Amino acid sequence: MTCIIRIFDIESDIEKHLPDPRIGLSYFSSVTMQSQFDCRSSAHIRRSSFSILGGSIYALGFSRTAKYLAIGNDEGQLEFRKAGDGWDTMRIYDANSQIRAIQWDPTNENRLYMGMENGNIYSIEINPDGENDIVCYDQVPGYVHAIAVCENGSGGSTLVIAYGQNIGFIRDPFASNDYLGSLTLFPVEPYPNTQDISSSPFVRAVQFLDADTIVVTYLGVVGVKVLKLSSCEKVQDLTPPTQFEFYGSAALSPSGRRLAVTNHGLGIDWYSFCHDRFMSTSHYSTQGRNAESMITGLTFIDEDTVVVGHCAGSLVFVTFGMSHNPFILPIGTTPIQTLAYAKFENDDDPIVLAILQGKNVPTTVVIVDIQLTIVHLNAQYGSTPLLGMPGALGNKSPVILNASPGLSSFNIKLTVAVVVLAVAVYIAQLRNYNYMEVVPRIRLGCLPWKSDCEVQVHNNMKTVYATTTVTARRPSRTEMITTTVTETSTFRGYTTTHRHRFSFAYRMPLRNYYTINSKRD
């Protein structure tokens, strides 16, 4: 059967000096590609477009029911958006440090946890009506690499934080909204003192196997370990395969039976927690056009299949048991390092949202609608080539749909809506532009606010007391313009350079405008 994939190339026409620009769609140029490839129904094409803030995006996540989307960048700005049609911005937070990890609370649709480069941990509970957001924060003494959160079985949550060379967890974090709680640390294993980052114990990913067990994937050659929270000890080392180069990102299947890890230079390594061992490697080329290889994200889209970003600007769909030639969907020319997966309520088509970003090029958001059926193929089914995508995507390499004998493969219908996003240019001098809604911007706490913190250490139990919460309220009609001051300070024995942003107010003759009132508890 013939499959028609329709691609919409969207160009934006923006006035560069708008403080809150709106994307203008100048035209839709539709390109049709045909191939011999089984598709059973017409595709839904998303035409939403939205602007994003500056900075590289390495943290991205949908809430539990895919109602909200959180986007965090390396300039410390966190955007909350309503997921789906329109992708409207709800509010923007400024945290003054790189955002390294985002996790939504499984027990509360509106609560998110966030880990920062400077060690700050935030709990942000948003109010959909725009009033009285509750923001609590505290700090761990190290760079936050990853966080994970799980329902603990008693109506609360357990938060795991990987920071520096440590891993710790907190039961019911920020339960009273004024302190993080008791941080229980796992014993630190001895590692050789080396400058080689691949041999250093830096955590790349943490996932919960169950409420009492986590699997930890380390960057480089350290491997994968399974830890028990109740006994605070390591219970298993998963031995990497013989062909092993460098581990990057990891994802856990929905049932928790499989772990997929990017093995740079080779492809995807698969681990089974039913068999407690390494299973196989799915091979594909991880190098880009200039022979570079980058750490890219991946996520499961069903129990057997992951979608992986690629430094050549493609999405790679890999199924467990597939040895070679996965399905590759060329998207653009800049790397895809960050992506997220979601399935909306009352919508049969899940989506993958990927971020294309590179040096000196516009950031591009790609929304891919997927209709995926796993088909058991016999030995006579071979590789099915697809034509290279023409037009604005500019990639002439073929994409391959393949199945090895006796294994499963895809019956995929993919529709790609490529949206080129313009990064807003904000200026301090405000002019009389007529634009509609203004998004609330919220400044989060930084270190000078926490000078009265106390730390108590008992064996491996550490209690950190926070003193600040921030509440977003309905505002006066004022614009907040920020400036940055850099200073160096010593905190808990760590010397750190901090960027502090101070806000200035300008009167604006606008309605439905927001400002922020912060309070100290």
mmCIF file of C-alpha atoms in Angstrom, residues 195-323:
data_model
loop_
_atom_site.group_PDB
_atom_site.id
_atom_site.type_symbol
_atom_site.label_atom_id
_atom_site.label_comp_id
_atom_site.label_asym_id
_atom_site.label_seq_id
_atom_site.Cartn_x
_atom_site.Cartn_y
_atom_site.Cartn_z
ATOM 1 C CA GLN A 195 40.949 13.027 34.889
ATOM 2 C CA ASP A 196 39.232 10.721 32.399
ATOM 3 C CA ILE A 197 35.539 11.615 32.595
ATOM 4 C CA SER A 198 34.535 8.250 31.134
ATOM 5 C CA SER A 199 35.979 6.490 34.212
ATOM 6 C CA SER A 200 34.476 8.893 36.758
ATOM 7 C CA PRO A 201 31.287 7.959 38.654
ATOM 8 C CA PHE A 202 28.992 10.617 37.145
ATOM 9 C CA VAL A 203 25.369 9.550 37.012
ATOM 10 C CA ARG A 204 23.639 9.995 33.661
ATOM 11 C CA ALA A 205 20.205 8.542 34.470
ATOM 12 C CA VAL A 206 18.188 7.233 37.431
ATOM 13 C CA GLN A 207 14.953 5.224 37.114
ATOM 14 C CA PHE A 208 12.700 3.450 39.613
ATOM 15 C CA LEU A 209 12.191 -0.287 39.072
ATOM 16 C CA ASP A 210 9.752 -0.266 41.989
ATOM 17 C CA ALA A 211 9.161 1.905 45.047
ATOM 18 C CA ASP A 212 12.235 0.433 46.783
ATOM 19 C CA THR A 213 14.636 -0.210 43.863
ATOM 20 C CA ILE A 214 16.419 2.133 41.459
ATOM 21 C CA VAL A 215 18.624 1.486 38.446
ATOM 22 C CA VAL A 216 21.512 3.915 37.947
ATOM 23 C CA THR A 217 23.296 4.383 34.603
ATOM 24 C CA TYR A 218 26.696 6.066 34.738
ATOM 25 C CA LEU A 219 28.252 8.212 32.036
ATOM 26 C CA GLY A 220 31.203 6.526 30.334
ATOM 27 C CA VAL A 221 32.481 3.058 31.207
ATOM 28 C CA VAL A 222 31.339 2.654 34.827
ATOM 29 C CA GLY A 223 28.206 0.779 33.716
ATOM 30 C CA VAL A 224 24.766 0.117 35.245
ATOM 31 C CA LYS A 225 24.014 -0.597 38.923
ATOM 32 C CA VAL A 226 20.874 -1.555 40.844
ATOM 33 C CA LEU A 227 20.429 -0.029 44.323
ATOM 34 C CA LYS A 228 17.997 -0.822 47.150
ATOM 35 C CA LEU A 229 16.551 2.113 49.111
ATOM 36 C CA SER A 230 15.472 0.151 52.196
ATOM 37 C CA SER A 231 18.943 -1.283 52.830
ATOM 38 C CA CYS A 232 20.811 1.620 51.223
ATOM 39 C CA GLU A 233 23.130 -0.725 49.346
ATOM 40 C CA LYS A 234 23.993 -1.943 45.860
ATOM 41 C CA VAL A 235 22.314 -5.237 45.017
ATOM 42 C CA GLN A 236 23.508 -5.807 41.459
ATOM 43 C CA ASP A 237 26.081 -4.779 38.855
ATOM 44 C CA LEU A 238 24.842 -5.289 35.291
ATOM 45 C CA THR A 239 27.890 -6.340 33.278
ATOM 46 C CA PRO A 240 28.296 -4.416 30.014
ATOM 47 C CA PRO A 241 28.757 -6.360 26.768
ATOM 48 C CA THR A 242 32.155 -7.240 25.326
ATOM 49 C CA GLN A 243 31.689 -4.645 22.587
ATOM 50 C CA PHE A 244 31.423 -1.654 24.882
ATOM 51 C CA GLU A 245 32.569 1.913 24.285
ATOM 52 C CA PHE A 246 30.789 4.704 26.179
ATOM 53 C CA TYR A 247 27.380 4.864 27.812
ATOM 54 C CA GLY A 248 25.300 8.021 27.450
ATOM 55 C CA SER A 249 21.539 8.136 28.036
ATOM 56 C CA ALA A 250 19.195 5.443 29.344
ATOM 57 C CA ALA A 251 15.451 4.734 29.377
ATOM 58 C CA LEU A 252 13.300 2.198 31.218
ATOM 59 C CA SER A 253 10.379 0.441 29.532
ATOM 60 C CA PRO A 254 6.853 1.148 30.876
ATOM 61 C CA SER A 255 6.691 -2.231 32.662
ATOM 62 C CA GLY A 256 10.221 -1.916 34.037
ATOM 63 C CA ARG A 257 11.307 -5.151 32.345
ATOM 64 C CA ARG A 258 13.914 -3.630 29.997
ATOM 65 C CA LEU A 259 16.547 -0.938 30.079
ATOM 66 C CA ALA A 260 17.820 0.652 26.859
ATOM 67 C CA VAL A 261 21.180 2.461 26.952
ATOM 68 C CA THR A 262 22.950 4.397 24.197
ATOM 69 C CA ASN A 263 26.331 2.751 23.548
ATOM 70 C CA HIS A 264 28.254 5.375 21.578
ATOM 71 C CA GLY A 265 29.809 4.132 18.385
ATOM 72 C CA LEU A 266 27.655 0.998 18.365
ATOM 73 C CA GLY A 267 23.960 1.716 18.951
ATOM 74 C CA ILE A 268 21.551 0.631 21.719
ATOM 75 C CA ASP A 269 22.348 -1.916 24.448
ATOM 76 C CA TRP A 270 19.410 -3.808 25.937
ATOM 77 C CA TYR A 271 19.246 -5.128 29.527
ATOM 78 C CA SER A 272 16.543 -7.399 30.906
ATOM 79 C CA PHE A 273 15.466 -7.245 34.540
ATOM 80 C CA CYS A 274 13.547 -10.489 34.093
ATOM 81 C CA HIS A 275 16.854 -12.237 33.303
ATOM 82 C CA ASP A 276 19.035 -9.743 35.254
ATOM 83 C CA ARG A 277 21.622 -9.435 32.505
ATOM 84 C CA PHE A 278 22.663 -7.804 29.252
ATOM 85 C CA MET A 279 20.651 -9.164 26.307
ATOM 86 C CA SER A 280 21.735 -7.699 22.963
ATOM 87 C CA THR A 281 22.906 -4.679 20.970
ATOM 88 C CA SER A 282 20.969 -2.998 18.165
ATOM 89 C CA HIS A 283 23.551 -1.550 15.810
ATOM 90 C CA TYR A 284 23.360 1.689 13.842
ATOM 91 C CA SER A 285 25.770 4.502 13.003
ATOM 92 C CA THR A 286 25.865 7.058 15.822
ATOM 93 C CA GLN A 287 28.168 9.472 13.987
ATOM 94 C CA GLY A 288 27.085 12.655 12.250
ATOM 95 C CA ARG A 289 28.143 14.229 8.997
ATOM 96 C CA ASN A 290 31.521 15.353 10.368
ATOM 97 C CA ALA A 291 32.238 12.042 12.101
ATOM 98 C CA GLU A 292 31.212 13.540 15.462
ATOM 99 C CA SER A 293 29.253 11.589 18.060
ATOM 100 C CA MET A 294 27.152 13.223 20.777
ATOM 101 C CA ILE A 295 25.181 12.161 23.835
ATOM 102 C CA THR A 296 21.558 12.057 22.727
ATOM 103 C CA GLY A 297 18.340 11.311 24.588
ATOM 104 C CA LEU A 298 16.014 8.360 24.113
ATOM 105 C CA THR A 299 12.594 7.293 25.358
ATOM 106 C CA PHE A 300 10.309 4.265 25.056
ATOM 107 C CA ILE A 301 7.227 4.658 22.894
ATOM 108 C CA ASP A 302 5.909 1.198 23.791
ATOM 109 C CA GLU A 303 7.185 -1.828 25.689
ATOM 110 C CA ASP A 304 9.628 -2.882 22.942
ATOM 111 C CA THR A 305 10.573 0.235 20.975
ATOM 112 C CA VAL A 306 12.634 3.316 21.744
ATOM 113 C CA VAL A 307 13.058 6.513 19.774
ATOM 114 C CA VAL A 308 16.578 7.965 19.945
ATOM 115 C CA GLY A 309 17.907 11.368 18.963
ATOM 116 C CA HIS A 310 20.826 11.533 16.531
ATOM 117 C CA CYS A 311 23.595 14.090 16.075
ATOM 118 C CA ALA A 312 22.826 14.161 12.318
ATOM 119 C CA GLY A 313 19.324 15.540 12.967
ATOM 120 C CA SER A 314 17.362 12.279 12.709
ATOM 121 C CA LEU A 315 15.045 10.235 14.899
ATOM 122 C CA VAL A 316 16.007 6.559 15.133
ATOM 123 C CA PHE A 317 13.313 3.987 16.012
ATOM 124 C CA VAL A 318 14.838 0.820 17.481
ATOM 125 C CA THR A 319 12.979 -2.333 18.555
ATOM 126 C CA PHE A 320 14.321 -4.870 21.037
ATOM 127 C CA GLY A 321 15.720 -7.875 19.125
ATOM 128 C CA MET A 322 16.518 -5.855 16.017
ATOM 129 C CA SER A 323 20.207 -6.362 15.286
#
